[in-house]
Amino acid sequence: MTEPTGSTELEDQGLPLTALAVAAGRAVETSRADPLVADPYASALVVAARSHLDLPTVWPAEPSEAPPLQQPLLLACIYIGMRTRFIDDFLRSDHATMQTVVLGAGLDTRAYRLTWPAGAMVIEIDSANVLDFKAHVLSRLSAEPACELVSLPADLSLPWREALLAAGFEPAQPTTWVLEGLLPYLDSAAQHAVLGEVAALSAPGSRTVIERAVPLPKTDDIEAKLREFSEQTGLPMSELLARADPPDPVELLEAAGWHCSSHSVEELCSSYGRVLSLDPSVGRTAAEQPGPQNQGQDQSRGGFVTAWLS
């Protein structure tokens, strides 16, 4: 998860708050008794950032009794855990490609913690400060990537094709594209541009996993909710989330010949046995049942798109 250049940042490390919060989410998920994700580096990245925010890195014994300021973050950690696992599963599925491009990589550590085919190359694109910080912390941990890792500093709200080609990307070869937590932080025009480049640079055999952006109309109710979340967590969501009508990735990719599937957050809850709630009385089986707690999930999250180019 990342932010475009110019967003609110941590003063001490120059890191986007959202990228750090997502790393905290992976740390929390890793600490659970029934983790969906095993990220041995996430907690160290959060600690090394020395954030002024009180970000959780461990799942508490009684989540509903956590301090009020941490409860929204813990709730977000449930979603981050499912999102991370869903994309991990996609990358580990059949039809892997030898080159993968992660757009808005943030503090993601898949290049280190997943198993990659021999000779695989992963290109991570994000701002230089994010990529440099991550590389520095992982180097101190003596962590080694399990693939050829290329870190490409670039602002994804601006043209980035030439930089990608110069970094060794081969447009004639099939590519796996990962767009996790990126589109919601770009305006509509930039989202169109990114999705257009994915389509234009993909050879047959390519695939992609995309987290959708959610259209947020500029209403008093939405503004109030965003301000409340920002005040509770310290994350500048009211400044970051795009309110313009986002393009539909399915519509754009299918027009370019891709075959697409949509996946709701409710589907992830059912698949991974999670409920977006800190209430211990809400059992896991609730994720499989239609009800108010699940009917509202897709209103606040856009779900995911997976797509393949024959």
PDB file of C-alpha atoms in Angstrom, residues 55-298:
ATOM      1  CA  LEU A  55       0.614   1.051  15.607  1.00  0.00           C
ATOM      2  CA  PRO A  56      -0.215  -2.467  16.805  1.00  0.00           C
ATOM      3  CA  THR A  57       2.114  -5.300  15.786  1.00  0.00           C
ATOM      4  CA  VAL A  58       0.546  -8.101  17.845  1.00  0.00           C
ATOM      5  CA  TRP A  59      -3.009  -9.426  17.884  1.00  0.00           C
ATOM      6  CA  PRO A  60      -4.295  -8.834  21.440  1.00  0.00           C
ATOM      7  CA  ALA A  61      -5.822 -11.563  23.571  1.00  0.00           C
ATOM      8  CA  GLU A  62      -9.025  -9.521  23.828  1.00  0.00           C
ATOM      9  CA  PRO A  63      -9.302  -7.354  20.676  1.00  0.00           C
ATOM     10  CA  SER A  64     -12.591  -5.791  21.748  1.00  0.00           C
ATOM     11  CA  GLU A  65     -10.897  -4.523  24.921  1.00  0.00           C
ATOM     12  CA  ALA A  66      -8.008  -2.857  23.086  1.00  0.00           C
ATOM     13  CA  PRO A  67      -7.609   0.916  23.544  1.00  0.00           C
ATOM     14  CA  PRO A  68     -10.235   2.811  21.518  1.00  0.00           C
ATOM     15  CA  LEU A  69      -7.591   4.422  19.298  1.00  0.00           C
ATOM     16  CA  GLN A  70      -6.235   0.999  18.303  1.00  0.00           C
ATOM     17  CA  GLN A  71      -9.551  -0.675  17.557  1.00  0.00           C
ATOM     18  CA  PRO A  72      -9.983   0.837  14.060  1.00  0.00           C
ATOM     19  CA  LEU A  73      -6.413  -0.215  13.261  1.00  0.00           C
ATOM     20  CA  LEU A  74      -7.004  -3.768  14.496  1.00  0.00           C
ATOM     21  CA  LEU A  75     -10.144  -3.954  12.392  1.00  0.00           C
ATOM     22  CA  ALA A  76      -8.122  -2.826   9.383  1.00  0.00           C
ATOM     23  CA  CYS A  77      -5.531  -5.510  10.206  1.00  0.00           C
ATOM     24  CA  ILE A  78      -8.171  -8.206   9.641  1.00  0.00           C
ATOM     25  CA  TYR A  79      -8.750  -6.887   6.139  1.00  0.00           C
ATOM     26  CA  ILE A  80      -5.024  -6.500   5.449  1.00  0.00           C
ATOM     27  CA  GLY A  81      -4.437 -10.102   6.504  1.00  0.00           C
ATOM     28  CA  MET A  82      -7.066 -11.399   4.076  1.00  0.00           C
ATOM     29  CA  ARG A  83      -5.896  -9.125   1.273  1.00  0.00           C
ATOM     30  CA  THR A  84      -2.296 -10.212   1.704  1.00  0.00           C
ATOM     31  CA  ARG A  85      -3.215 -13.903   1.730  1.00  0.00           C
ATOM     32  CA  PHE A  86      -5.455 -13.549  -1.326  1.00  0.00           C
ATOM     33  CA  ILE A  87      -2.650 -11.979  -3.357  1.00  0.00           C
ATOM     34  CA  ASP A  88      -0.106 -14.470  -1.998  1.00  0.00           C
ATOM     35  CA  ASP A  89      -2.377 -17.307  -3.122  1.00  0.00           C
ATOM     36  CA  PHE A  90      -2.733 -15.730  -6.554  1.00  0.00           C
ATOM     37  CA  LEU A  91       1.038 -15.471  -6.941  1.00  0.00           C
ATOM     38  CA  ARG A  92       1.522 -19.081  -5.804  1.00  0.00           C
ATOM     39  CA  SER A  93      -1.129 -20.444  -8.148  1.00  0.00           C
ATOM     40  CA  ASP A  94      -0.487 -22.093 -11.496  1.00  0.00           C
ATOM     41  CA  HIS A  95       0.619 -20.108 -14.540  1.00  0.00           C
ATOM     42  CA  ALA A  96       3.358 -18.203 -12.725  1.00  0.00           C
ATOM     43  CA  THR A  97       5.389 -15.880 -14.932  1.00  0.00           C
ATOM     44  CA  MET A  98       9.107 -15.234 -14.845  1.00  0.00           C
ATOM     45  CA  GLN A  99       8.666 -11.493 -14.340  1.00  0.00           C
ATOM     46  CA  THR A 100       6.425  -9.820 -11.796  1.00  0.00           C
ATOM     47  CA  VAL A 101       5.831  -6.092 -11.394  1.00  0.00           C
ATOM     48  CA  VAL A 102       4.513  -4.773  -8.079  1.00  0.00           C
ATOM     49  CA  LEU A 103       3.043  -1.313  -8.605  1.00  0.00           C
ATOM     50  CA  GLY A 104       3.144   0.648  -5.363  1.00  0.00           C
ATOM     51  CA  ALA A 105       5.089  -2.017  -3.475  1.00  0.00           C
ATOM     52  CA  GLY A 106       5.273  -0.134  -0.193  1.00  0.00           C
ATOM     53  CA  LEU A 107       6.862  -2.225   2.567  1.00  0.00           C
ATOM     54  CA  ASP A 108       5.679  -5.497   1.043  1.00  0.00           C
ATOM     55  CA  THR A 109       8.212  -8.332   1.449  1.00  0.00           C
ATOM     56  CA  ARG A 110       6.912 -10.971  -0.970  1.00  0.00           C
ATOM     57  CA  ALA A 111      10.219 -10.983  -2.829  1.00  0.00           C
ATOM     58  CA  TYR A 112      11.785 -12.281   0.407  1.00  0.00           C
ATOM     59  CA  ARG A 113       9.107 -14.438   2.019  1.00  0.00           C
ATOM     60  CA  LEU A 114       7.527 -16.279  -0.937  1.00  0.00           C
ATOM     61  CA  THR A 115       9.027 -19.072  -3.015  1.00  0.00           C
ATOM     62  CA  TRP A 116       9.795 -17.998  -6.591  1.00  0.00           C
ATOM     63  CA  PRO A 117      10.737 -20.034  -9.672  1.00  0.00           C
ATOM     64  CA  ALA A 118      14.426 -20.200 -10.476  1.00  0.00           C
ATOM     65  CA  GLY A 119      15.369 -17.171 -12.537  1.00  0.00           C
ATOM     66  CA  ALA A 120      12.267 -15.165 -11.595  1.00  0.00           C
ATOM     67  CA  MET A 121      12.540 -11.375 -11.507  1.00  0.00           C
ATOM     68  CA  VAL A 122      10.407  -9.099  -9.333  1.00  0.00           C
ATOM     69  CA  ILE A 123      10.339  -5.368 -10.058  1.00  0.00           C
ATOM     70  CA  GLU A 124       9.048  -3.238  -7.180  1.00  0.00           C
ATOM     71  CA  ILE A 125       7.971   0.311  -8.002  1.00  0.00           C
ATOM     72  CA  ASP A 126       7.490   2.947  -5.334  1.00  0.00           C
ATOM     73  CA  SER A 127       9.064   6.153  -4.087  1.00  0.00           C
ATOM     74  CA  ALA A 128      12.806   6.048  -3.440  1.00  0.00           C
ATOM     75  CA  ASN A 129      12.499   6.710   0.295  1.00  0.00           C
ATOM     76  CA  VAL A 130      10.160   3.730   0.779  1.00  0.00           C
ATOM     77  CA  LEU A 131      12.311   1.332  -1.239  1.00  0.00           C
ATOM     78  CA  ASP A 132      15.558   2.543   0.375  1.00  0.00           C
ATOM     79  CA  PHE A 133      14.155   2.242   3.898  1.00  0.00           C
ATOM     80  CA  LYS A 134      12.890  -1.275   3.266  1.00  0.00           C
ATOM     81  CA  ALA A 135      16.176  -2.396   1.720  1.00  0.00           C
ATOM     82  CA  HIS A 136      18.142  -0.921   4.647  1.00  0.00           C
ATOM     83  CA  VAL A 137      16.046  -2.672   7.308  1.00  0.00           C
ATOM     84  CA  LEU A 138      16.039  -6.020   5.501  1.00  0.00           C
ATOM     85  CA  SER A 139      19.790  -5.787   4.976  1.00  0.00           C
ATOM     86  CA  ARG A 140      20.279  -5.291   8.719  1.00  0.00           C
ATOM     87  CA  LEU A 141      18.210  -8.451   9.222  1.00  0.00           C
ATOM     88  CA  SER A 142      20.486 -10.311   6.759  1.00  0.00           C
ATOM     89  CA  ALA A 143      17.397 -11.067   4.663  1.00  0.00           C
ATOM     90  CA  GLU A 144      17.984 -12.165   1.074  1.00  0.00           C
ATOM     91  CA  PRO A 145      15.384 -12.021  -1.707  1.00  0.00           C
ATOM     92  CA  ALA A 146      14.305 -15.384  -3.118  1.00  0.00           C
ATOM     93  CA  CYS A 147      14.345 -13.960  -6.652  1.00  0.00           C
ATOM     94  CA  GLU A 148      16.103 -11.320  -8.699  1.00  0.00           C
ATOM     95  CA  LEU A 149      14.778  -8.149  -7.092  1.00  0.00           C
ATOM     96  CA  VAL A 150      14.816  -4.824  -8.910  1.00  0.00           C
ATOM     97  CA  SER A 151      13.812  -1.725  -6.938  1.00  0.00           C
ATOM     98  CA  LEU A 152      12.571   1.034  -9.229  1.00  0.00           C
ATOM     99  CA  PRO A 153      11.950   4.498  -7.748  1.00  0.00           C
ATOM    100  CA  ALA A 154       9.069   6.132  -9.616  1.00  0.00           C
ATOM    101  CA  ASP A 155       5.948   8.203  -9.042  1.00  0.00           C
ATOM    102  CA  LEU A 156       3.053   6.153 -10.405  1.00  0.00           C
ATOM    103  CA  SER A 157       0.892   9.242 -10.775  1.00  0.00           C
ATOM    104  CA  LEU A 158       3.321  10.293 -13.542  1.00  0.00           C
ATOM    105  CA  PRO A 159       4.533   8.412 -16.663  1.00  0.00           C
ATOM    106  CA  TRP A 160       6.688   5.428 -15.657  1.00  0.00           C
ATOM    107  CA  ARG A 161       6.904   3.217 -18.758  1.00  0.00           C
ATOM    108  CA  GLU A 162      10.372   4.306 -19.860  1.00  0.00           C
ATOM    109  CA  ALA A 163      11.801   3.794 -16.390  1.00  0.00           C
ATOM    110  CA  LEU A 164      10.335   0.290 -16.279  1.00  0.00           C
ATOM    111  CA  LEU A 165      11.824  -0.629 -19.641  1.00  0.00           C
ATOM    112  CA  ALA A 166      15.190   0.782 -18.612  1.00  0.00           C
ATOM    113  CA  ALA A 167      15.088  -1.374 -15.460  1.00  0.00           C
ATOM    114  CA  GLY A 168      15.100  -4.562 -17.551  1.00  0.00           C
ATOM    115  CA  PHE A 169      11.392  -5.214 -18.030  1.00  0.00           C
ATOM    116  CA  GLU A 170      10.704  -7.342 -21.114  1.00  0.00           C
ATOM    117  CA  PRO A 171       7.327  -6.434 -22.660  1.00  0.00           C
ATOM    118  CA  ALA A 172       7.489  -9.454 -24.972  1.00  0.00           C
ATOM    119  CA  GLN A 173       7.475 -11.812 -21.965  1.00  0.00           C
ATOM    120  CA  PRO A 174       4.383 -12.691 -19.885  1.00  0.00           C
ATOM    121  CA  THR A 175       4.094 -10.588 -16.738  1.00  0.00           C
ATOM    122  CA  THR A 176       2.304 -10.831 -13.425  1.00  0.00           C
ATOM    123  CA  TRP A 177       1.116  -7.406 -12.267  1.00  0.00           C
ATOM    124  CA  VAL A 178       0.254  -6.701  -8.623  1.00  0.00           C
ATOM    125  CA  LEU A 179      -1.835  -3.619  -7.816  1.00  0.00           C
ATOM    126  CA  GLU A 180      -2.386  -3.861  -4.067  1.00  0.00           C
ATOM    127  CA  GLY A 181      -3.592  -0.763  -2.257  1.00  0.00           C
ATOM    128  CA  LEU A 182      -2.551   1.503  -5.126  1.00  0.00           C
ATOM    129  CA  LEU A 183      -5.606   2.585  -7.090  1.00  0.00           C
ATOM    130  CA  PRO A 184      -7.453   4.128  -4.114  1.00  0.00           C
ATOM    131  CA  TYR A 185      -4.602   6.640  -3.746  1.00  0.00           C
ATOM    132  CA  LEU A 186      -4.629   7.811  -7.361  1.00  0.00           C
ATOM    133  CA  ASP A 187      -7.158  10.114  -8.969  1.00  0.00           C
ATOM    134  CA  SER A 188      -9.367   8.827 -11.754  1.00  0.00           C
ATOM    135  CA  ALA A 189      -7.082   9.970 -14.569  1.00  0.00           C
ATOM    136  CA  ALA A 190      -4.013   8.361 -12.987  1.00  0.00           C
ATOM    137  CA  GLN A 191      -5.942   5.117 -12.414  1.00  0.00           C
ATOM    138  CA  HIS A 192      -6.897   5.083 -16.095  1.00  0.00           C
ATOM    139  CA  ALA A 193      -3.258   5.667 -17.036  1.00  0.00           C
ATOM    140  CA  VAL A 194      -1.905   2.877 -14.808  1.00  0.00           C
ATOM    141  CA  LEU A 195      -4.445   0.319 -16.015  1.00  0.00           C
ATOM    142  CA  GLY A 196      -3.819   1.386 -19.597  1.00  0.00           C
ATOM    143  CA  GLU A 197      -0.094   0.809 -19.202  1.00  0.00           C
ATOM    144  CA  VAL A 198      -0.681  -2.618 -17.671  1.00  0.00           C
ATOM    145  CA  ALA A 199      -2.735  -3.576 -20.712  1.00  0.00           C
ATOM    146  CA  ALA A 200      -0.301  -2.026 -23.203  1.00  0.00           C
ATOM    147  CA  LEU A 201       2.816  -3.629 -21.704  1.00  0.00           C
ATOM    148  CA  SER A 202       1.408  -7.152 -21.307  1.00  0.00           C
ATOM    149  CA  ALA A 203       2.237 -10.050 -23.595  1.00  0.00           C
ATOM    150  CA  PRO A 204      -0.066 -13.080 -23.972  1.00  0.00           C
ATOM    151  CA  GLY A 205       0.169 -15.236 -20.857  1.00  0.00           C
ATOM    152  CA  SER A 206       0.208 -12.223 -18.547  1.00  0.00           C
ATOM    153  CA  ARG A 207      -1.987 -11.998 -15.465  1.00  0.00           C
ATOM    154  CA  THR A 208      -2.866  -9.415 -12.843  1.00  0.00           C
ATOM    155  CA  VAL A 209      -4.437  -9.049  -9.412  1.00  0.00           C
ATOM    156  CA  ILE A 210      -5.972  -5.669  -8.644  1.00  0.00           C
ATOM    157  CA  GLU A 211      -7.512  -4.181  -5.548  1.00  0.00           C
ATOM    158  CA  ARG A 212     -10.374  -2.011  -6.732  1.00  0.00           C
ATOM    159  CA  ALA A 213     -10.792   1.619  -5.765  1.00  0.00           C
ATOM    160  CA  VAL A 214     -14.059   2.574  -4.112  1.00  0.00           C
ATOM    161  CA  PRO A 215     -15.899   5.645  -5.365  1.00  0.00           C
ATOM    162  CA  LEU A 216     -16.331   8.027  -2.449  1.00  0.00           C
ATOM    163  CA  PRO A 217     -18.771  10.815  -3.245  1.00  0.00           C
ATOM    164  CA  LYS A 218     -17.978  14.146  -1.660  1.00  0.00           C
ATOM    165  CA  THR A 219     -20.881  14.198   0.787  1.00  0.00           C
ATOM    166  CA  ASP A 220     -21.070  15.514   4.336  1.00  0.00           C
ATOM    167  CA  ASP A 221     -21.588  11.973   5.664  1.00  0.00           C
ATOM    168  CA  ILE A 222     -18.532  10.547   3.886  1.00  0.00           C
ATOM    169  CA  GLU A 223     -16.434  13.547   4.885  1.00  0.00           C
ATOM    170  CA  ALA A 224     -17.433  13.114   8.525  1.00  0.00           C
ATOM    171  CA  LYS A 225     -16.584   9.406   8.513  1.00  0.00           C
ATOM    172  CA  LEU A 226     -13.197  10.027   6.924  1.00  0.00           C
ATOM    173  CA  ARG A 227     -12.388  12.756   9.433  1.00  0.00           C
ATOM    174  CA  GLU A 228     -13.418  10.495  12.311  1.00  0.00           C
ATOM    175  CA  PHE A 229     -11.212   7.667  11.049  1.00  0.00           C
ATOM    176  CA  SER A 230      -8.285  10.052  10.584  1.00  0.00           C
ATOM    177  CA  GLU A 231      -8.684  11.454  14.096  1.00  0.00           C
ATOM    178  CA  GLN A 232      -8.909   7.964  15.609  1.00  0.00           C
ATOM    179  CA  THR A 233      -5.935   6.469  13.813  1.00  0.00           C
ATOM    180  CA  GLY A 234      -3.699   9.374  12.827  1.00  0.00           C
ATOM    181  CA  LEU A 235      -3.851   8.226   9.181  1.00  0.00           C
ATOM    182  CA  PRO A 236      -4.687  11.016   6.732  1.00  0.00           C
ATOM    183  CA  MET A 237      -7.446   9.112   4.949  1.00  0.00           C
ATOM    184  CA  SER A 238      -9.528  12.228   4.325  1.00  0.00           C
ATOM    185  CA  GLU A 239      -6.661  13.659   2.256  1.00  0.00           C
ATOM    186  CA  LEU A 240      -5.679  10.507   0.420  1.00  0.00           C
ATOM    187  CA  LEU A 241      -8.655   8.522  -0.791  1.00  0.00           C
ATOM    188  CA  ALA A 242      -9.783   9.421  -4.280  1.00  0.00           C
ATOM    189  CA  ARG A 243     -13.326  10.717  -4.481  1.00  0.00           C
ATOM    190  CA  ALA A 244     -13.588  10.892  -8.257  1.00  0.00           C
ATOM    191  CA  ASP A 245     -15.373   8.114 -10.104  1.00  0.00           C
ATOM    192  CA  PRO A 246     -12.745   5.366 -10.454  1.00  0.00           C
ATOM    193  CA  PRO A 247     -12.524   3.415 -13.699  1.00  0.00           C
ATOM    194  CA  ASP A 248     -13.708  -0.186 -13.684  1.00  0.00           C
ATOM    195  CA  PRO A 249     -10.631  -2.428 -14.149  1.00  0.00           C
ATOM    196  CA  VAL A 250     -12.828  -5.193 -15.593  1.00  0.00           C
ATOM    197  CA  GLU A 251     -14.266  -2.900 -18.250  1.00  0.00           C
ATOM    198  CA  LEU A 252     -10.852  -1.558 -19.259  1.00  0.00           C
ATOM    199  CA  LEU A 253      -9.080  -4.939 -19.314  1.00  0.00           C
ATOM    200  CA  GLU A 254     -11.857  -6.851 -21.071  1.00  0.00           C
ATOM    201  CA  ALA A 255     -11.825  -4.211 -23.805  1.00  0.00           C
ATOM    202  CA  ALA A 256      -8.125  -5.073 -24.231  1.00  0.00           C
ATOM    203  CA  GLY A 257      -8.827  -8.817 -24.516  1.00  0.00           C
ATOM    204  CA  TRP A 258      -8.320  -9.933 -20.917  1.00  0.00           C
ATOM    205  CA  HIS A 259     -10.474 -12.496 -19.121  1.00  0.00           C
ATOM    206  CA  CYS A 260     -11.519 -11.138 -15.723  1.00  0.00           C
ATOM    207  CA  SER A 261     -12.996 -12.439 -12.487  1.00  0.00           C
ATOM    208  CA  SER A 262     -14.278 -10.326  -9.601  1.00  0.00           C
ATOM    209  CA  HIS A 263     -13.876 -11.242  -5.937  1.00  0.00           C
ATOM    210  CA  SER A 264     -15.784  -9.535  -3.140  1.00  0.00           C
ATOM    211  CA  VAL A 265     -14.516  -8.961   0.374  1.00  0.00           C
ATOM    212  CA  GLU A 266     -17.360 -11.200   1.538  1.00  0.00           C
ATOM    213  CA  GLU A 267     -15.854 -13.984  -0.601  1.00  0.00           C
ATOM    214  CA  LEU A 268     -12.490 -13.525   1.115  1.00  0.00           C
ATOM    215  CA  CYS A 269     -14.133 -13.613   4.538  1.00  0.00           C
ATOM    216  CA  SER A 270     -15.782 -16.898   3.661  1.00  0.00           C
ATOM    217  CA  SER A 271     -12.640 -18.403   2.118  1.00  0.00           C
ATOM    218  CA  TYR A 272     -10.332 -17.456   4.988  1.00  0.00           C
ATOM    219  CA  GLY A 273     -12.699 -17.780   7.943  1.00  0.00           C
ATOM    220  CA  ARG A 274     -12.542 -14.154   8.999  1.00  0.00           C
ATOM    221  CA  VAL A 275     -15.167 -11.612  10.039  1.00  0.00           C
ATOM    222  CA  LEU A 276     -14.565  -7.871   9.879  1.00  0.00           C
ATOM    223  CA  SER A 277     -15.427  -7.396  13.509  1.00  0.00           C
ATOM    224  CA  LEU A 278     -13.659  -7.252  16.874  1.00  0.00           C
ATOM    225  CA  ASP A 279     -16.787  -8.510  18.602  1.00  0.00           C
ATOM    226  CA  PRO A 280     -16.010 -11.990  19.984  1.00  0.00           C
ATOM    227  CA  SER A 281     -19.716 -12.881  19.801  1.00  0.00           C
ATOM    228  CA  VAL A 282     -19.551 -12.735  16.008  1.00  0.00           C
ATOM    229  CA  GLY A 283     -18.476 -16.257  15.079  1.00  0.00           C
ATOM    230  CA  ARG A 284     -16.503 -17.306  12.057  1.00  0.00           C
ATOM    231  CA  THR A 285     -19.551 -18.905  10.482  1.00  0.00           C
ATOM    232  CA  ALA A 286     -20.999 -15.410  10.156  1.00  0.00           C
ATOM    233  CA  ALA A 287     -18.593 -14.837   7.282  1.00  0.00           C
ATOM    234  CA  GLU A 288     -20.497 -17.461   5.329  1.00  0.00           C
ATOM    235  CA  GLN A 289     -23.954 -16.111   6.134  1.00  0.00           C
ATOM    236  CA  PRO A 290     -25.746 -13.170   4.520  1.00  0.00           C
ATOM    237  CA  GLY A 291     -26.304 -10.536   7.159  1.00  0.00           C
ATOM    238  CA  PRO A 292     -25.830  -6.884   8.048  1.00  0.00           C
ATOM    239  CA  GLN A 293     -22.161  -7.331   8.952  1.00  0.00           C
ATOM    240  CA  ASN A 294     -21.387  -8.752   5.505  1.00  0.00           C
ATOM    241  CA  GLN A 295     -23.813  -6.661   3.488  1.00  0.00           C
ATOM    242  CA  GLY A 296     -21.862  -3.592   4.494  1.00  0.00           C
ATOM    243  CA  GLN A 297     -18.417  -4.951   3.720  1.00  0.00           C
ATOM    244  CA  ASP A 298     -18.477  -4.390  -0.019  1.00  0.00           C
TER     245      ASP A 298
END
